Amino acid sequence: MARYNAAYEIHVHGQVPLRADVGFDQLQDALRPLWKYAGALSLEDGAVSAYPEEPGIRFDAHEHWLQMCWTVPGDDDFRQSLDEMCMSLNELTSAGAAIEVTFYDNQFDDDEGPSGEDAKDDFVMLFVGPTPADIMQAQRDMLVNDVIHLMERHFDGSELGGVVQEIDKLFSERFDNLVNSLDLGKPPRGNGGGHGGSGHGGRKPRHLH
């Protein structure tokens, strides 16, 4: 059903590699929490973004990719739909991948917002993958890229090998702990280790492409 007074515009953005045997029906079932939340009766209907500039949700059957650049009006209950979607999507992936989700505060206007107040935006990074190790690898790769990008403002890339080694050490310890825990026998959580944060201090620009 339409959410005319929704607290947020919610943008979901990511590119997820899928197994070669995955078909449209399987993907439609895995993404059911998203298109049902949008009030659609199928993935085809629900794949259209609230913004026509955005490609929405696309299945590239030839290259085996799920591509998402999709906005829907919603509230905090959308987080439950994301959890359900990630749990189902894990089984269809061929490698780990990140999915960015941004909650834009509908009550805040960049030009007319109250002086001194920040938008109540929120940003969540989710990870999906066929195994906990694949999810952790995607997390590691993103962290390495972020850290290198930040530190290259002050250091040459050739000086940062030790930093990467320390990051790898942290993830190796986390994986060892996972192997030694009962969690390894459970399905990998889509948001395992995902990051959440508010948009205070400046709004994250929308993906309109």
mmCIF file of C-alpha atoms in Angstrom:
data_model
loop_
_atom_site.group_PDB
_atom_site.id
_atom_site.type_symbol
_atom_site.label_atom_id
_atom_site.label_comp_id
_atom_site.label_asym_id
_atom_site.label_seq_id
_atom_site.Cartn_x
_atom_site.Cartn_y
_atom_site.Cartn_z
ATOM 1 C CA MET A 1 0.000 0.000 0.000
ATOM 2 C CA ALA A 2 1.146 3.569 -0.618
ATOM 3 C CA ARG A 3 2.781 5.366 2.298
ATOM 4 C CA TYR A 4 1.812 8.994 1.771
ATOM 5 C CA ASN A 5 3.043 10.133 5.188
ATOM 6 C CA ALA A 6 6.165 7.985 5.285
ATOM 7 C CA ALA A 7 8.956 9.248 7.506
ATOM 8 C CA TYR A 8 11.658 8.446 4.959
ATOM 9 C CA GLU A 9 12.594 8.102 1.350
ATOM 10 C CA ILE A 10 14.644 4.891 1.422
ATOM 11 C CA HIS A 11 17.292 4.277 -1.220
ATOM 12 C CA VAL A 12 18.711 0.779 -1.783
ATOM 13 C CA HIS A 13 21.888 0.601 -3.855
ATOM 14 C CA GLY A 14 24.145 -2.307 -4.758
ATOM 15 C CA GLN A 15 25.354 -4.845 -7.298
ATOM 16 C CA VAL A 16 25.189 -8.484 -6.252
ATOM 17 C CA PRO A 17 26.777 -11.395 -8.191
ATOM 18 C CA LEU A 18 24.406 -14.333 -8.571
ATOM 19 C CA ARG A 19 24.935 -18.031 -9.243
ATOM 20 C CA ALA A 20 24.740 -18.964 -12.928
ATOM 21 C CA ASP A 21 21.712 -21.189 -12.317
ATOM 22 C CA VAL A 22 19.591 -18.497 -10.664
ATOM 23 C CA GLY A 23 16.437 -17.609 -12.578
ATOM 24 C CA PHE A 24 13.948 -14.771 -12.374
ATOM 25 C CA ASP A 25 11.438 -16.724 -10.283
ATOM 26 C CA GLN A 26 14.057 -17.481 -7.609
ATOM 27 C CA LEU A 27 15.126 -13.852 -7.491
ATOM 28 C CA GLN A 28 11.532 -12.653 -7.339
ATOM 29 C CA ASP A 29 10.946 -14.871 -4.324
ATOM 30 C CA ALA A 30 14.131 -13.696 -2.580
ATOM 31 C CA LEU A 31 13.237 -10.035 -3.140
ATOM 32 C CA ARG A 32 9.612 -10.490 -2.120
ATOM 33 C CA PRO A 33 10.069 -8.468 1.113
ATOM 34 C CA LEU A 34 11.081 -5.431 -0.960
ATOM 35 C CA TRP A 35 8.423 -5.428 -3.676
ATOM 36 C CA LYS A 36 5.670 -6.375 -1.250
ATOM 37 C CA TYR A 37 6.693 -3.460 0.967
ATOM 38 C CA ALA A 38 6.311 -1.208 -2.063
ATOM 39 C CA GLY A 39 2.730 -2.462 -2.445
ATOM 40 C CA ALA A 40 3.417 -4.359 -5.677
ATOM 41 C CA LEU A 41 2.088 -7.754 -6.738
ATOM 42 C CA SER A 42 5.307 -8.903 -8.418
ATOM 43 C CA LEU A 43 8.968 -8.027 -8.771
ATOM 44 C CA GLU A 44 8.314 -6.646 -12.242
ATOM 45 C CA ASP A 45 5.829 -4.120 -10.846
ATOM 46 C CA GLY A 46 7.791 -3.390 -7.695
ATOM 47 C CA ALA A 47 11.151 -2.960 -9.434
ATOM 48 C CA VAL A 48 10.293 0.569 -10.545
ATOM 49 C CA SER A 49 11.896 3.251 -8.370
ATOM 50 C CA ALA A 50 10.047 6.223 -6.940
ATOM 51 C CA TYR A 51 12.428 8.318 -9.048
ATOM 52 C CA PRO A 52 12.260 7.772 -12.827
ATOM 53 C CA GLU A 53 15.956 8.741 -13.113
ATOM 54 C CA GLU A 54 16.901 5.600 -11.222
ATOM 55 C CA PRO A 55 17.051 2.206 -12.968
ATOM 56 C CA GLY A 56 15.272 0.479 -10.065
ATOM 57 C CA ILE A 57 15.808 -3.267 -9.493
ATOM 58 C CA ARG A 58 17.265 -5.120 -12.483
ATOM 59 C CA PHE A 59 18.159 -8.749 -13.122
ATOM 60 C CA ASP A 60 20.922 -9.264 -15.690
ATOM 61 C CA ALA A 61 20.396 -12.907 -16.589
ATOM 62 C CA HIS A 62 23.279 -12.913 -19.082
ATOM 63 C CA GLU A 63 25.921 -11.534 -16.719
ATOM 64 C CA HIS A 64 24.286 -13.025 -13.582
ATOM 65 C CA TRP A 65 23.978 -9.769 -11.656
ATOM 66 C CA LEU A 66 21.321 -8.203 -9.469
ATOM 67 C CA GLN A 67 21.563 -4.423 -9.755
ATOM 68 C CA MET A 68 19.681 -2.131 -7.400
ATOM 69 C CA CYS A 69 19.306 1.631 -7.533
ATOM 70 C CA TRP A 70 15.807 1.867 -6.097
ATOM 71 C CA THR A 71 13.920 4.279 -3.860
ATOM 72 C CA VAL A 72 10.730 3.592 -1.913
ATOM 73 C CA PRO A 73 8.831 5.654 0.691
ATOM 74 C CA GLY A 74 8.804 3.939 4.069
ATOM 75 C CA ASP A 75 9.377 3.907 7.794
ATOM 76 C CA ASP A 76 11.632 2.111 10.260
ATOM 77 C CA ASP A 77 9.722 -1.139 9.697
ATOM 78 C CA PHE A 78 11.521 -1.389 6.339
ATOM 79 C CA ARG A 79 14.550 -2.685 8.243
ATOM 80 C CA GLN A 80 12.727 -5.963 8.879
ATOM 81 C CA SER A 81 12.125 -6.324 5.134
ATOM 82 C CA LEU A 82 15.847 -5.802 4.540
ATOM 83 C CA ASP A 83 16.779 -8.523 7.029
ATOM 84 C CA GLU A 84 14.373 -10.983 5.394
ATOM 85 C CA MET A 85 15.628 -10.088 1.920
ATOM 86 C CA CYS A 86 19.284 -10.579 2.863
ATOM 87 C CA MET A 87 18.627 -13.979 4.431
ATOM 88 C CA SER A 88 16.928 -15.179 1.231
ATOM 89 C CA LEU A 89 19.403 -13.516 -1.123
ATOM 90 C CA ASN A 90 22.423 -15.171 0.532
ATOM 91 C CA GLU A 91 21.476 -18.516 -1.006
ATOM 92 C CA LEU A 92 21.469 -17.087 -4.542
ATOM 93 C CA THR A 93 24.807 -15.254 -4.464
ATOM 94 C CA SER A 94 28.079 -16.420 -5.977
ATOM 95 C CA ALA A 95 30.311 -14.096 -3.919
ATOM 96 C CA GLY A 96 30.082 -11.546 -1.146
ATOM 97 C CA ALA A 97 28.692 -8.104 -1.910
ATOM 98 C CA ALA A 98 27.663 -4.904 -0.162
ATOM 99 C CA ILE A 99 24.262 -3.229 -0.282
ATOM 100 C CA GLU A 100 23.956 0.410 0.787
ATOM 101 C CA VAL A 101 20.679 1.590 2.301
ATOM 102 C CA THR A 102 20.038 5.265 3.027
ATOM 103 C CA PHE A 103 17.042 6.595 4.958
ATOM 104 C CA TYR A 104 16.361 10.229 3.974
ATOM 105 C CA ASP A 105 14.321 12.227 6.478
ATOM 106 C CA ASN A 106 11.171 13.451 4.700
ATOM 107 C CA GLN A 107 10.531 16.097 7.371
ATOM 108 C CA PHE A 108 13.818 17.859 6.681
ATOM 109 C CA ASP A 109 14.320 20.273 3.819
ATOM 110 C CA ASP A 110 17.891 21.244 3.016
ATOM 111 C CA ASP A 111 16.826 24.828 2.323
ATOM 112 C CA GLU A 112 14.051 25.290 4.866
ATOM 113 C CA GLY A 113 15.092 23.051 7.778
ATOM 114 C CA PRO A 114 15.228 24.631 11.253
ATOM 115 C CA SER A 115 18.468 26.439 11.895
ATOM 116 C CA GLY A 116 20.986 24.337 13.780
ATOM 117 C CA GLU A 117 19.090 21.072 13.324
ATOM 118 C CA ASP A 118 20.311 18.103 11.314
ATOM 119 C CA ALA A 119 18.271 15.752 9.198
ATOM 120 C CA LYS A 120 17.398 12.488 10.892
ATOM 121 C CA ASP A 121 18.920 10.543 8.021
ATOM 122 C CA ASP A 122 20.373 7.093 8.592
ATOM 123 C CA PHE A 123 22.796 4.983 6.585
ATOM 124 C CA VAL A 124 23.156 1.205 6.816
ATOM 125 C CA MET A 125 25.626 -1.058 5.042
ATOM 126 C CA LEU A 126 24.449 -4.648 4.539
ATOM 127 C CA PHE A 127 26.469 -7.598 3.276
ATOM 128 C CA VAL A 128 25.290 -10.749 1.517
ATOM 129 C CA GLY A 129 27.150 -13.843 0.355
ATOM 130 C CA PRO A 130 26.964 -17.624 0.057
ATOM 131 C CA THR A 131 29.040 -18.230 3.216
ATOM 132 C CA PRO A 132 30.143 -16.256 6.286
ATOM 133 C CA ALA A 133 33.665 -16.241 4.835
ATOM 134 C CA ASP A 134 32.414 -14.608 1.610
ATOM 135 C CA ILE A 135 30.528 -11.977 3.575
ATOM 136 C CA MET A 136 33.611 -11.281 5.667
ATOM 137 C CA GLN A 137 35.760 -11.002 2.534
ATOM 138 C CA ALA A 138 33.411 -8.346 1.143
ATOM 139 C CA GLN A 139 33.611 -6.450 4.424
ATOM 140 C CA ARG A 140 37.409 -6.676 4.416
ATOM 141 C CA ASP A 141 37.738 -5.475 0.819
ATOM 142 C CA MET A 142 35.504 -2.471 1.459
ATOM 143 C CA LEU A 143 37.382 -1.526 4.613
ATOM 144 C CA VAL A 144 40.765 -1.800 2.875
ATOM 145 C CA ASN A 145 39.555 0.392 0.004
ATOM 146 C CA ASP A 146 38.147 2.994 2.398
ATOM 147 C CA VAL A 147 41.261 3.107 4.579
ATOM 148 C CA ILE A 148 43.672 3.273 1.640
ATOM 149 C CA HIS A 149 41.622 6.029 0.005
ATOM 150 C CA LEU A 150 41.700 8.065 3.220
ATOM 151 C CA MET A 151 45.376 7.531 4.020
ATOM 152 C CA GLU A 152 46.637 8.160 0.482
ATOM 153 C CA ARG A 153 45.902 11.823 1.140
ATOM 154 C CA HIS A 154 48.866 11.755 3.515
ATOM 155 C CA PHE A 155 50.991 8.743 2.538
ATOM 156 C CA ASP A 156 52.179 7.065 -0.623
ATOM 157 C CA GLY A 157 50.351 3.833 -1.421
ATOM 158 C CA SER A 158 53.623 1.889 -1.155
ATOM 159 C CA GLU A 159 53.849 2.845 2.530
ATOM 160 C CA LEU A 160 50.504 1.320 3.478
ATOM 161 C CA GLY A 161 51.280 -2.395 3.216
ATOM 162 C CA GLY A 162 51.538 -2.685 6.993
ATOM 163 C CA VAL A 163 48.109 -1.120 7.441
ATOM 164 C CA VAL A 164 46.550 -3.688 5.108
ATOM 165 C CA GLN A 165 48.323 -6.481 6.991
ATOM 166 C CA GLU A 166 46.854 -5.285 10.285
ATOM 167 C CA ILE A 167 43.354 -5.180 8.761
ATOM 168 C CA ASP A 168 43.829 -8.713 7.442
ATOM 169 C CA LYS A 169 44.975 -9.808 10.896
ATOM 170 C CA LEU A 170 41.803 -8.425 12.457
ATOM 171 C CA PHE A 171 39.593 -10.254 9.973
ATOM 172 C CA SER A 172 41.581 -13.474 10.369
ATOM 173 C CA GLU A 173 40.976 -13.331 14.115
ATOM 174 C CA ARG A 174 37.287 -12.667 13.569
ATOM 175 C CA PHE A 175 37.003 -15.605 11.177
ATOM 176 C CA ASP A 176 38.857 -17.899 13.585
ATOM 177 C CA ASN A 177 36.433 -16.910 16.316
ATOM 178 C CA LEU A 178 33.544 -17.604 13.970
ATOM 179 C CA VAL A 179 34.874 -21.054 13.096
ATOM 180 C CA ASN A 180 35.194 -21.862 16.792
ATOM 181 C CA SER A 181 31.673 -20.709 17.595
ATOM 182 C CA LEU A 182 28.277 -22.261 17.020
ATOM 183 C CA ASP A 183 27.437 -19.450 14.588
ATOM 184 C CA LEU A 184 29.212 -21.225 11.745
ATOM 185 C CA GLY A 185 26.460 -23.814 11.657
ATOM 186 C CA LYS A 186 23.796 -21.169 11.142
ATOM 187 C CA PRO A 187 22.873 -19.420 7.883
ATOM 188 C CA PRO A 188 24.984 -16.291 7.371
ATOM 189 C CA ARG A 189 23.155 -13.134 8.361
ATOM 190 C CA GLY A 190 22.829 -10.636 5.567
ATOM 191 C CA ASN A 191 23.788 -7.748 7.799
ATOM 192 C CA GLY A 192 26.649 -9.579 9.513
ATOM 193 C CA GLY A 193 28.927 -6.896 10.806
ATOM 194 C CA GLY A 194 27.070 -4.257 8.845
ATOM 195 C CA HIS A 195 27.524 -0.629 9.759
ATOM 196 C CA GLY A 196 24.798 1.800 10.739
ATOM 197 C CA GLY A 197 25.107 5.517 11.182
ATOM 198 C CA SER A 198 23.117 8.695 11.174
ATOM 199 C CA GLY A 199 23.319 11.377 8.560
ATOM 200 C CA HIS A 200 24.150 14.081 11.090
ATOM 201 C CA GLY A 201 26.772 16.544 9.958
ATOM 202 C CA GLY A 202 25.757 16.596 6.293
ATOM 203 C CA ARG A 203 23.347 14.683 4.097
ATOM 204 C CA LYS A 204 24.552 11.796 1.974
ATOM 205 C CA PRO A 205 23.816 12.668 -1.679
ATOM 206 C CA ARG A 206 21.163 10.580 -3.409
ATOM 207 C CA HIS A 207 22.109 8.128 -6.121
ATOM 208 C CA LEU A 208 20.386 9.446 -9.209
ATOM 209 C CA HIS A 209 21.946 7.540 -12.078
#
